[in-house]
Coordinates of C-alpha atoms in Angstrom, one line a residue:
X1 CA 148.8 -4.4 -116.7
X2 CA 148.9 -4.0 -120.5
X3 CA 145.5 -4.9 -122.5
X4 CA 145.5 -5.8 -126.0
X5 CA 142.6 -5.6 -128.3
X6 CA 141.1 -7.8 -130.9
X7 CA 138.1 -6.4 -133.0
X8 CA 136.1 -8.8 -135.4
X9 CA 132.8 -8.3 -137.0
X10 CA 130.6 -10.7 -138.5
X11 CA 128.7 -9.5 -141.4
X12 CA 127.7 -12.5 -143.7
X13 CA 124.7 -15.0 -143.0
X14 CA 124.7 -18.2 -144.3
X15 CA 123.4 -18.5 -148.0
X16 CA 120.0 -20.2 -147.3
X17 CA 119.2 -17.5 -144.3
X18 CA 120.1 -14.6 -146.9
X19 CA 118.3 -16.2 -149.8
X20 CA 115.3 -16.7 -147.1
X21 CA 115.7 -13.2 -146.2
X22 CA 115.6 -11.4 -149.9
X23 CA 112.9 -14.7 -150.9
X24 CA 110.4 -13.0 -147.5
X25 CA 111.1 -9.3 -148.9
X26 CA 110.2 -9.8 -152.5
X27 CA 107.0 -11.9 -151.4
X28 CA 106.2 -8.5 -148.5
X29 CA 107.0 -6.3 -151.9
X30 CA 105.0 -7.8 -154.3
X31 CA 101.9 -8.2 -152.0
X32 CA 102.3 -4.9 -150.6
X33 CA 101.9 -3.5 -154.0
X34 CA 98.8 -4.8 -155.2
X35 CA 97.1 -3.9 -151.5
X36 CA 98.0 -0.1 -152.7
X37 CA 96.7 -0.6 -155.6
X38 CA 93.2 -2.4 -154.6
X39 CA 92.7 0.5 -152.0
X40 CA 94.0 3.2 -154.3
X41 CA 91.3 2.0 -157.3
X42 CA 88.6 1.8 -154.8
X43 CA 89.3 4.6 -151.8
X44 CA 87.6 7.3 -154.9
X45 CA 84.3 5.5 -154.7
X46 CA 83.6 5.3 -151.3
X47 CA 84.4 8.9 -151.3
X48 CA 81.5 9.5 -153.8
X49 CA 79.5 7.7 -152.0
X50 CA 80.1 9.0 -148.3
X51 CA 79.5 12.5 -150.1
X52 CA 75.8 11.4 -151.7
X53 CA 74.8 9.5 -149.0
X54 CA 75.8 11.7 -146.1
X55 CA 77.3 9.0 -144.1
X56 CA 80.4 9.7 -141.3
X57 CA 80.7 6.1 -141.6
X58 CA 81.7 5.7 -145.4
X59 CA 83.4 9.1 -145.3
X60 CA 85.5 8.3 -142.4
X61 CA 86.2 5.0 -143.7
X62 CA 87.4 6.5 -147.2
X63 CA 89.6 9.0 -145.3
X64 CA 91.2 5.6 -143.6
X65 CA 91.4 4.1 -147.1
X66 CA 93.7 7.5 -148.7
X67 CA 96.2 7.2 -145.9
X68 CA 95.7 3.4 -146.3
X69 CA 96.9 3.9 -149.9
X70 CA 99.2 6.6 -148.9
X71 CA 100.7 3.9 -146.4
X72 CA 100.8 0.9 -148.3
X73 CA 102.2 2.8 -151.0
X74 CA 105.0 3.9 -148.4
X75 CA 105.4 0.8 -146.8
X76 CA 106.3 -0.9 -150.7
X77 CA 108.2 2.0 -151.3
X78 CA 110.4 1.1 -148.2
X79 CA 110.8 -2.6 -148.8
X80 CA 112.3 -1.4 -152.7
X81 CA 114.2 1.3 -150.7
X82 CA 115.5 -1.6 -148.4
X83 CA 117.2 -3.2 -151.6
X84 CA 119.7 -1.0 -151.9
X85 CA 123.3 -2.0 -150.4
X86 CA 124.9 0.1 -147.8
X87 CA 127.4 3.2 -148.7
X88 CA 129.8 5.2 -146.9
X89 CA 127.3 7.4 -145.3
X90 CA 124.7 4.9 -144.6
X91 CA 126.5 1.8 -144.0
X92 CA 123.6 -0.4 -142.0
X93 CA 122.0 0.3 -145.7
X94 CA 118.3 1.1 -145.9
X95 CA 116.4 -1.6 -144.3
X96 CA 115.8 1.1 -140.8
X97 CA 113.5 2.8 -143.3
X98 CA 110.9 0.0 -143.3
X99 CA 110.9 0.6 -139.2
X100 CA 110.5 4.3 -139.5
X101 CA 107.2 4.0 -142.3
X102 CA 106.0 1.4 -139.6
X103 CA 106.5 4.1 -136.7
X104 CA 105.2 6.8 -139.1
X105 CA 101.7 5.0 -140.2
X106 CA 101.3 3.9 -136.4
X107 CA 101.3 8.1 -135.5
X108 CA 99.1 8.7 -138.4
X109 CA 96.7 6.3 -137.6
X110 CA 96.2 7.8 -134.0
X111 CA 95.3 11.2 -135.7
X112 CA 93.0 9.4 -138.1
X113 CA 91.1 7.9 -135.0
X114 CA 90.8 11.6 -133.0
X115 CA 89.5 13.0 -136.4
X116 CA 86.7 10.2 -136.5
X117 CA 85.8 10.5 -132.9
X118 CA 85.6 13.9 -133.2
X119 CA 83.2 14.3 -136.1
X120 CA 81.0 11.5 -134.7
X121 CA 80.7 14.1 -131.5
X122 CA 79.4 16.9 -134.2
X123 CA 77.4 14.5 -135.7
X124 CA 75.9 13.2 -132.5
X125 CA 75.1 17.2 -131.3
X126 CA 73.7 17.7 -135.1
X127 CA 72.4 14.8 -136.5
X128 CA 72.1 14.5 -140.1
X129 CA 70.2 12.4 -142.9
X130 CA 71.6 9.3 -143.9
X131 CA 70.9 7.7 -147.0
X132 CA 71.1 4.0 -145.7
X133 CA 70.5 2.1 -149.2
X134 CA 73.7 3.9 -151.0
X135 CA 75.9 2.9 -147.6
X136 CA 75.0 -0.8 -147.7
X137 CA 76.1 -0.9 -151.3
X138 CA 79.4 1.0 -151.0
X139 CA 80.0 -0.7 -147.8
X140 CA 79.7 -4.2 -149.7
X141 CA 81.7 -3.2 -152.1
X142 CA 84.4 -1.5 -149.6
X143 CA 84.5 -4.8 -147.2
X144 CA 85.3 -7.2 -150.5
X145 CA 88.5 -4.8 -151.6
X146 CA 89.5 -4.9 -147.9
X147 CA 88.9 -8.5 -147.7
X148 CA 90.7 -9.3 -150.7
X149 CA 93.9 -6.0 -149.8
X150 CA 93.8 -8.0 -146.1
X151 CA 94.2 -11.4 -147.3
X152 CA 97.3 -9.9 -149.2
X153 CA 99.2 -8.8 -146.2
X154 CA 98.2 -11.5 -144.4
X155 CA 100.1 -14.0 -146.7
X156 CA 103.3 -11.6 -146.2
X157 CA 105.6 -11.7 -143.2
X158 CA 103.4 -11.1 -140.2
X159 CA 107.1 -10.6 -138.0
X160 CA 107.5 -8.1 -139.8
X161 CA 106.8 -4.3 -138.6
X162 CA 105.8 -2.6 -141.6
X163 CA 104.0 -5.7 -143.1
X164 CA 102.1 -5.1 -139.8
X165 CA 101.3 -1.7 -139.5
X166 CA 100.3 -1.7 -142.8
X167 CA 98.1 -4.7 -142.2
X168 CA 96.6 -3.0 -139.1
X169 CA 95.7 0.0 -141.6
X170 CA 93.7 -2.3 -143.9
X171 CA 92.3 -4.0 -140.6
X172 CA 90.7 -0.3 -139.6
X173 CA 89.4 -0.3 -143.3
X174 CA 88.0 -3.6 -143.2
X175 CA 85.9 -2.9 -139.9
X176 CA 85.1 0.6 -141.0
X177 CA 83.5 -1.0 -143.8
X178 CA 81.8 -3.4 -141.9
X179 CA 80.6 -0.6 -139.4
X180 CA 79.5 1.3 -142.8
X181 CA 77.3 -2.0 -143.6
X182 CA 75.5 -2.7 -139.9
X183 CA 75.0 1.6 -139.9
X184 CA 73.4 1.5 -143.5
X185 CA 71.4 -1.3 -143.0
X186 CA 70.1 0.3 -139.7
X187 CA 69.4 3.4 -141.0
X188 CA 67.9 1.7 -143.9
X189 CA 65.1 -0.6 -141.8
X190 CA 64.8 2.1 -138.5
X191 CA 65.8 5.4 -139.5
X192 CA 67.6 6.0 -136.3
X193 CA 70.9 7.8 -137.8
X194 CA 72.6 7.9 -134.3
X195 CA 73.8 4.4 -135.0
X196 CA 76.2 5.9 -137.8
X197 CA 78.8 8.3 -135.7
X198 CA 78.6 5.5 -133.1
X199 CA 79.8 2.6 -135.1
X200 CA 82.4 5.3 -136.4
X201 CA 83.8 5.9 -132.9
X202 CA 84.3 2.4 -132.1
X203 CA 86.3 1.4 -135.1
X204 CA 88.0 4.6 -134.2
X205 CA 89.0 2.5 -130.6
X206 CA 89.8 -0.5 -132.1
X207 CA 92.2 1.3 -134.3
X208 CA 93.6 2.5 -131.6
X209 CA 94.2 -0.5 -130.0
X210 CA 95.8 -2.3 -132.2
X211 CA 98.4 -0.1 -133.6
X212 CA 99.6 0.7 -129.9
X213 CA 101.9 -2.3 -130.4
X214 CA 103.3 -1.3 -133.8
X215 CA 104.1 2.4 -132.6
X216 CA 105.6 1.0 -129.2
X217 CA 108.2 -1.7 -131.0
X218 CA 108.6 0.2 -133.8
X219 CA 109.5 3.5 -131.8
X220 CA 111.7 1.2 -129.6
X221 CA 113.9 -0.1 -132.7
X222 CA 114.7 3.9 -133.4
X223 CA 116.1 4.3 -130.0
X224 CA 118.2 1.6 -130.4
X225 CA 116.4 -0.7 -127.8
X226 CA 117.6 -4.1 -126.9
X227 CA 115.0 -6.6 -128.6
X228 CA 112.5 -7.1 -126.7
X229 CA 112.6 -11.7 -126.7
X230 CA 116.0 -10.5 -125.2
X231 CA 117.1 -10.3 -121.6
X232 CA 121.1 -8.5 -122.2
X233 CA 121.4 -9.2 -118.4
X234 CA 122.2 -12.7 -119.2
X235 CA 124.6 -12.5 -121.8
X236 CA 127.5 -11.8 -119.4
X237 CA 127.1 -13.7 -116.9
X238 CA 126.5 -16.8 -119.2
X239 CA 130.1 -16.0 -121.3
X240 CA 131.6 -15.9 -118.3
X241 CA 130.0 -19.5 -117.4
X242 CA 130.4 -20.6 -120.9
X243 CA 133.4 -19.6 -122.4
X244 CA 136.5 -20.6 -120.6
X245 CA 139.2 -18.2 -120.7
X246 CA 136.3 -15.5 -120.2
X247 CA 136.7 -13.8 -116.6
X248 CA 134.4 -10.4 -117.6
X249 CA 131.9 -8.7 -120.2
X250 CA 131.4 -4.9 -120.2
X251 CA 130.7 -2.4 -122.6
X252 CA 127.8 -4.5 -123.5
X253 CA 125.5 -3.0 -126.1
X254 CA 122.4 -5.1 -128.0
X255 CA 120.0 -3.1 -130.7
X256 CA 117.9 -3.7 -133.9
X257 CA 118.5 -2.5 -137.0
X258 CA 114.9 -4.4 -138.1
X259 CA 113.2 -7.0 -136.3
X260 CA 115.7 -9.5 -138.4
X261 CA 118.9 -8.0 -137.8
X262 CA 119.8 -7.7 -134.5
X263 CA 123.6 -6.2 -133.4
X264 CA 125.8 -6.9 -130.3
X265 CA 129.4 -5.2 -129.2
X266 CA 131.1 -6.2 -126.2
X267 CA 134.4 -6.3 -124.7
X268 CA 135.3 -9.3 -122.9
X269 CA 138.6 -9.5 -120.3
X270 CA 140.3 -13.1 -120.5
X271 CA 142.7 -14.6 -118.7
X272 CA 146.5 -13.8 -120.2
X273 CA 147.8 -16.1 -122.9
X274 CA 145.1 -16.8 -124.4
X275 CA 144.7 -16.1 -128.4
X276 CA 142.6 -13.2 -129.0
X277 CA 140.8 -14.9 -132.1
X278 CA 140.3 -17.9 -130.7
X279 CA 138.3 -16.2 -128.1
X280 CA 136.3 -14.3 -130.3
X281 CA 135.1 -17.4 -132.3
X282 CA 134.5 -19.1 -129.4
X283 CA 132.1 -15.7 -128.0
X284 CA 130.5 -15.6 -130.9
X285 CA 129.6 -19.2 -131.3
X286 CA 128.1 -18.9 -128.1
X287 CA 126.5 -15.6 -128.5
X288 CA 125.0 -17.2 -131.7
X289 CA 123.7 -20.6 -129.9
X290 CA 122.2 -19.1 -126.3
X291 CA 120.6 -16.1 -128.4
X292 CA 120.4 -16.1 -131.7
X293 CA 122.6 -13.4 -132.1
X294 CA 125.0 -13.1 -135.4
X295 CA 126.0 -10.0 -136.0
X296 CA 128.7 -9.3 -133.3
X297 CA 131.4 -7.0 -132.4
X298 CA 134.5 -8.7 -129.8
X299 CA 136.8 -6.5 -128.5
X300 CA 139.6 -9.1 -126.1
X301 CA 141.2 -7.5 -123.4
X302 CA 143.3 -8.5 -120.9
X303 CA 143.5 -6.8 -117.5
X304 CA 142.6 -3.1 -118.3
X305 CA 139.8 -2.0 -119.9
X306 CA 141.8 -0.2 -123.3
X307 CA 138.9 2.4 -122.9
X308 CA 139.4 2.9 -119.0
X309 CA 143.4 3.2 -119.5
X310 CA 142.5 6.1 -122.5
X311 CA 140.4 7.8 -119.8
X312 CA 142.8 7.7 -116.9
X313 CA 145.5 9.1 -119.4
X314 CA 143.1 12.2 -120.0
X315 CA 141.7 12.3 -116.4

């Protein structure tokens, strides 16, 4: 049996899905900005006043805010990045960066947390004064610009992976500087300075557990991972059910580029005679309708797999 081959690729969205698209990355852009620049203007201060007041707290909690900035600044960095169009070397384009700054700030806020936990276990073994007043104010101060930087983010895209671990970031910040505030005024009305590291160590946990999810999806989008809403195991069995004319599916792979853009190649053996771009539309149309997917790849074969003939001839 001979096989013949159609290949078709589907690039283009419809105009109000891409003006959606570019209307979502300007609006994640714009608000990513000015959340790098409220932590950027405030992250010196609270370092000033970690250093006068002694505090783990406020000190740990500006450390968070200069990766915060260094982040943010990353993650709006990678949405401009994102604009640019695809080229012969790079032709998915950019928009893989915004996953990798996502996968990046997810590792980086696991070493931010050991660093806390561990300096809370010096502090604990070597207790040291506190100067309560100074925390309360700087924490104050520090829980409005993360207020204000989270309210920011949380306006933008939440679907979207750096939007979120960026978000998550300013989330650490925001508790940090609410740990700062219950520690200071502690200290303040008790003097018992133990409550400082200890606060520290459990915004240190709750770091951890929330960017677990970021690093996990984000890290599964670099290795090419099916999505994740997405069973492939279906997909051939239901074009075979579907799609008359469609007798097999093989060669079947799904993966992200981003969370938006999601890919599919497949080759698909149909019964003889039948017009190799009329079955492709007709995939397609169902591969778009049972799954959402629109960016597809049909190879049409009839009989013999055209890579399994190629094989046998070098075999």
């Amino acid at each position: 049996m001979g096989s013949h081959s159609t290949h078709s690729h589907s690039h283009s969205h419809a105009p109000g899905q891409a003006h959606s698209h570019r209307h979502r990355s300007d609006t994640n852009e714009r608000r990513m900005g000015l959340a790098a620049l409220l932590t950027g203007l405030f992250m010196g201060a609270e370092i000033a006043g970690g250093i006068v007041s002694g505090s783990l707290a406020l000190l740990a909690d500006a450390g968070h805010m200069l990766t915060d900035f260094a982040s943010l600044s990353l993650a709006w960095f990678g949405f401009r990045l994102a604009r640019r169009p695809a080229d012969w070397m790079r032709t998915y384009g950019f928009d893989r960066f915004q996953v990798l700054i996502a996968f990046v700030n997810g590792l980086a806020l696991f070493v931010i947390a050991a660093w806390i936990i561990y300096e809370a276990y010096e502090r604990l073994s070597s207790p040291q004064p506190v100067a309560g007043g100074i925390m309360v104010v700087v924490a104050i101060l520090g829980l409005l610009v993360n207020i204000a930087a989270f309210a920011l983010l949380h306006g933008a895209d939440r679907e979207n992976l750096n939007v979120r671990g960026a978000a998550i970031h300013v989330l650490g910040d925001l508790l940090g500087s609410v740990a700062a505030l219950v520690a200071g005024a502690v200290i303040f009305f008790t003097n018992w300075t133990p409550i400082d590291p200890l606060l520290s160590v459990l915004v240190a946990l709750i770091i951890v557990r929330s960017v677990w999810q970021v690093v996990k999806e984000s890290g599964h989008i670099l290795l090419e991972g099916a999505p994740l809403e997405l069973d492939t195991r279906h997909i051939g069995p239901d074009l075979i059910a579907s799609v008359p004319g469609v007798v097999g599916v093989h060669h079947l792979h799904v993966w992200s580029i981003t969370q938006e853009r999601r890919m599919v190649t497949l080759h698909a053996c149909v019964d003889k005679g039948l017009a190799g771009d009329r079955m492709v539309k007709a995939i397609k149309e169902r591969l778009h309708a049972r799954f959402g997917l629109d960016h597809a790849t049909v190879e049409i074969e009839h009989g013999v797999c055209a890579d399994a003939a190629a094989e046998a001839k070098t075999a």
